[in-house]
mmCIF file of N, CA and C in Angstrom:
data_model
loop_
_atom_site.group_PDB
_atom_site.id
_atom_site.type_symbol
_atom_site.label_atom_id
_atom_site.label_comp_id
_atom_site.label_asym_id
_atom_site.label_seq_id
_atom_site.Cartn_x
_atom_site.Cartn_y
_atom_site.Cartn_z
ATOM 1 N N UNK U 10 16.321 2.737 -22.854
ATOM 2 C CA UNK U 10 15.798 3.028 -21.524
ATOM 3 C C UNK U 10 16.913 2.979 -20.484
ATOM 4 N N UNK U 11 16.587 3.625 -19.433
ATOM 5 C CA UNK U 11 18.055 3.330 -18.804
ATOM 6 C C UNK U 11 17.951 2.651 -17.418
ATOM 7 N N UNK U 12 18.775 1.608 -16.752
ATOM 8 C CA UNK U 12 18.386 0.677 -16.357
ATOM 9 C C UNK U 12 17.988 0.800 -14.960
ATOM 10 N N UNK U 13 17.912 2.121 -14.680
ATOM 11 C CA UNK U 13 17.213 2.072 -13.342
ATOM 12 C C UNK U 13 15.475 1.695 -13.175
ATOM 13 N N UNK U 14 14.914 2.433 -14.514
ATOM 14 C CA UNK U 14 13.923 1.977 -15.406
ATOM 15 C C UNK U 14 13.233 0.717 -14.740
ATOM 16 N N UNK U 15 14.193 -0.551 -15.931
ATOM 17 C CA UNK U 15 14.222 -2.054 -15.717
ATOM 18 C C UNK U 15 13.967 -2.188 -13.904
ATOM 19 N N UNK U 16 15.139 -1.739 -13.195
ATOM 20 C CA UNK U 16 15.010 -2.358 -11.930
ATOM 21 C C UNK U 16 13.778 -2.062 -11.117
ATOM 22 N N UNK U 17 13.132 -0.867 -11.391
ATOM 23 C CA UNK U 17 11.935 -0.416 -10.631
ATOM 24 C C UNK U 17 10.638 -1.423 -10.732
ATOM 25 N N UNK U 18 11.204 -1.646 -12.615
ATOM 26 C CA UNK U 18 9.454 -2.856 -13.208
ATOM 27 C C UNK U 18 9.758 -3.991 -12.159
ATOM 28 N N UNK U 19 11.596 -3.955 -12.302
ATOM 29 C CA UNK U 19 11.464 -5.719 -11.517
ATOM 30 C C UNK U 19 11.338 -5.619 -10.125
ATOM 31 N N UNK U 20 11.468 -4.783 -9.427
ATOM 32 C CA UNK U 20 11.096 -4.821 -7.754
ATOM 33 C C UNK U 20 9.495 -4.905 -7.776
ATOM 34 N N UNK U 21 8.952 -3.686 -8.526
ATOM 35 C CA UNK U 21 7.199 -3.889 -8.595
ATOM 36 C C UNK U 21 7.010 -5.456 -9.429
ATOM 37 N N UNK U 22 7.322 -5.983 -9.621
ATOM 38 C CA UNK U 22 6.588 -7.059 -10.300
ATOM 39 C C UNK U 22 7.131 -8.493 -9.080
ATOM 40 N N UNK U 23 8.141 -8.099 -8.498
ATOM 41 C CA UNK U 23 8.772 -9.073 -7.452
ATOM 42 C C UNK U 23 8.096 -8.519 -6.436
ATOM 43 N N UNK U 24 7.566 -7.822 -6.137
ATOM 44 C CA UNK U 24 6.530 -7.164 -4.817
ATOM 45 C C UNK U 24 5.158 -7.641 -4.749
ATOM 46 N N UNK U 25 5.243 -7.048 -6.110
ATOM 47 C CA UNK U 25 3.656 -7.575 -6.229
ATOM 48 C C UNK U 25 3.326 -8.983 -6.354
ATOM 49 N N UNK U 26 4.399 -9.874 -6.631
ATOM 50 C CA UNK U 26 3.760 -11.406 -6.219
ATOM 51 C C UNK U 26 3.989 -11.881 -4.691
ATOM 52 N N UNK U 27 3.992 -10.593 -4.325
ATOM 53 C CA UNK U 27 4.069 -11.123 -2.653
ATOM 54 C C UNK U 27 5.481 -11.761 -1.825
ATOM 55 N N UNK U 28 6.172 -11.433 -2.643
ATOM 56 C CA UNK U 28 7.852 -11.833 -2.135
ATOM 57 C C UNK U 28 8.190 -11.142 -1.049
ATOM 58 N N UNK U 29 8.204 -9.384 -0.839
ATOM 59 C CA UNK U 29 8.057 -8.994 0.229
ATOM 60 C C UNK U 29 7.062 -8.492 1.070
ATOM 61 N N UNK U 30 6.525 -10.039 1.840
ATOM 62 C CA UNK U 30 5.593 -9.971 2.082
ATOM 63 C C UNK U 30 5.775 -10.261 3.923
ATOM 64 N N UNK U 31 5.607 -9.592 4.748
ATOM 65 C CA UNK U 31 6.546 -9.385 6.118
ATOM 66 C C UNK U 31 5.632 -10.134 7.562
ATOM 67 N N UNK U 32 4.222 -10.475 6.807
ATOM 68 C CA UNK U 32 2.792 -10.567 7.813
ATOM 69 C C UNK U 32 2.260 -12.015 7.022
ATOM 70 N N UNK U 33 2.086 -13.465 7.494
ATOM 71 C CA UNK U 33 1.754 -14.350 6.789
ATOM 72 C C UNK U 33 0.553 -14.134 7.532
ATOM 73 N N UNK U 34 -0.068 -13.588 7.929
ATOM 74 C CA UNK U 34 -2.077 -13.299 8.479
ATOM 75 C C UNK U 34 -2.274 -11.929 7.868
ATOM 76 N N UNK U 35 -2.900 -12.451 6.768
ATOM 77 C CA UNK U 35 -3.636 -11.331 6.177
ATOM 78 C C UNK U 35 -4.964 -10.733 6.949
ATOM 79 N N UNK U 36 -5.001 -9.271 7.148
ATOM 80 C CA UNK U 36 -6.252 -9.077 7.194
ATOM 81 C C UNK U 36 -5.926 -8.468 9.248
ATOM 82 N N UNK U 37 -5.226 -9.579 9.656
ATOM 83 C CA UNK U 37 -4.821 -9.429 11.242
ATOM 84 C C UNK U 37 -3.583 -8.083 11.432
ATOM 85 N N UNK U 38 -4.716 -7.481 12.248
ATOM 86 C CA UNK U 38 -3.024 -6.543 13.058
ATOM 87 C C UNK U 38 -2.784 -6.273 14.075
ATOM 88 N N UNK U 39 -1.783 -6.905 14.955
ATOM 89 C CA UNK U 39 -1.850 -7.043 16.134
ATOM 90 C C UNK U 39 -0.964 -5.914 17.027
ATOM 91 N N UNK U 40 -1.666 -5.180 17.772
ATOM 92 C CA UNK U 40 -0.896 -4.133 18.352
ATOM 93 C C UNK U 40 -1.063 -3.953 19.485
ATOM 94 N N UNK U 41 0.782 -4.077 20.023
ATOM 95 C CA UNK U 41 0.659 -4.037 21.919
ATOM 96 C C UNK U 41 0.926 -2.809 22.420
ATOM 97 N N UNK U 42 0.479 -2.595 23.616
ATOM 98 C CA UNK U 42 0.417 -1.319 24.166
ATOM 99 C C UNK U 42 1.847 -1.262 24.954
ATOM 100 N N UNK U 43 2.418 -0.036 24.918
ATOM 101 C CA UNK U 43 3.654 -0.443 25.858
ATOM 102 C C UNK U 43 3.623 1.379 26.162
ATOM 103 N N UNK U 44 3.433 1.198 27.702
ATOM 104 C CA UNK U 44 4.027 2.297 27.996
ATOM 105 C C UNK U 44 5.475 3.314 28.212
ATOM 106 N N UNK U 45 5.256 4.416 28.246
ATOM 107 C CA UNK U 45 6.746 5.182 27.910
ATOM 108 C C UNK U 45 6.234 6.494 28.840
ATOM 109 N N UNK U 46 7.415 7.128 29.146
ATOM 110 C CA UNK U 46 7.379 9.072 29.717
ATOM 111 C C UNK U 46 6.448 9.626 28.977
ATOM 112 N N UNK U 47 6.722 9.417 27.401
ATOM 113 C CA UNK U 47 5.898 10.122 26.725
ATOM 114 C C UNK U 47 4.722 10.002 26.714
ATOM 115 N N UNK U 48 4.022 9.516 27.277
ATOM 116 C CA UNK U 48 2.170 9.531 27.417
ATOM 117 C C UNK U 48 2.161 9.598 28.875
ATOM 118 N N UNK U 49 3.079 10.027 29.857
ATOM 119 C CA UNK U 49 2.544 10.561 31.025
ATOM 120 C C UNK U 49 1.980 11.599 31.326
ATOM 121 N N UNK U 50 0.780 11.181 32.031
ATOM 122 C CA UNK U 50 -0.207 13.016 32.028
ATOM 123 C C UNK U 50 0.460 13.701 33.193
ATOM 124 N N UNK U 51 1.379 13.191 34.228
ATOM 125 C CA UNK U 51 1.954 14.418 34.956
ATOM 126 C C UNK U 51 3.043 15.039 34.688
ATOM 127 N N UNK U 52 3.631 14.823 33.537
ATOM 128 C CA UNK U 52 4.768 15.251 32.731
ATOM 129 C C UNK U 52 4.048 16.136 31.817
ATOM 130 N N UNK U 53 2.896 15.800 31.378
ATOM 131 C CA UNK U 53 2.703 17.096 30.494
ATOM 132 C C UNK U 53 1.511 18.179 30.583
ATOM 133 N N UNK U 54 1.193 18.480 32.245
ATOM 134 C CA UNK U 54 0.128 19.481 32.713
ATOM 135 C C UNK U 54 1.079 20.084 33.471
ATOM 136 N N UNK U 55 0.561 21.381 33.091
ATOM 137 C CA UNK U 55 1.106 22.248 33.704
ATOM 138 C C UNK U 55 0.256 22.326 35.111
ATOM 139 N N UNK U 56 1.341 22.624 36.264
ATOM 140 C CA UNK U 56 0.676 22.922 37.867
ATOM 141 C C UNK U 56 0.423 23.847 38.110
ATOM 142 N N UNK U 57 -1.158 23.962 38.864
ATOM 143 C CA UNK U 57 -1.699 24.843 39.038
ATOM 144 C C UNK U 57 -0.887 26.151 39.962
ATOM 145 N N UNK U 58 -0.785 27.193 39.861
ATOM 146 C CA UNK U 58 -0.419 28.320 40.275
ATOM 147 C C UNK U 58 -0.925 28.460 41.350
ATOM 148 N N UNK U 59 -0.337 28.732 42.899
ATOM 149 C CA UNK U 59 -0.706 29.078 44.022
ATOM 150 C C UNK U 59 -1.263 30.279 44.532
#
């Protein structure tokens, strides 16, 4: 077999016991709002024509 093989079983088997595991609250996801240009609505309507 060739050993890139081996390294794939051992990352999935080192993953899957939760080693890289990045969130110690399972189940929780916490997401903040932060504004930017990019979600401004007068940046992206076009003005009405006179």
């Amino acid at each position: 077999m060739d050993k890139n093989v081996y390294a794939a079983i051992a990352m999935a088997l080192y993953e899957y016991q939760g080693n890289n595991v990045h969130d110690r609250e399972p189940g929780i996801i916490t997401i903040k709002e932060k504004r930017t240009l990019w979600d401004a609505k007068f940046l992206s309507f076009t003005r009405k024509p006179r």
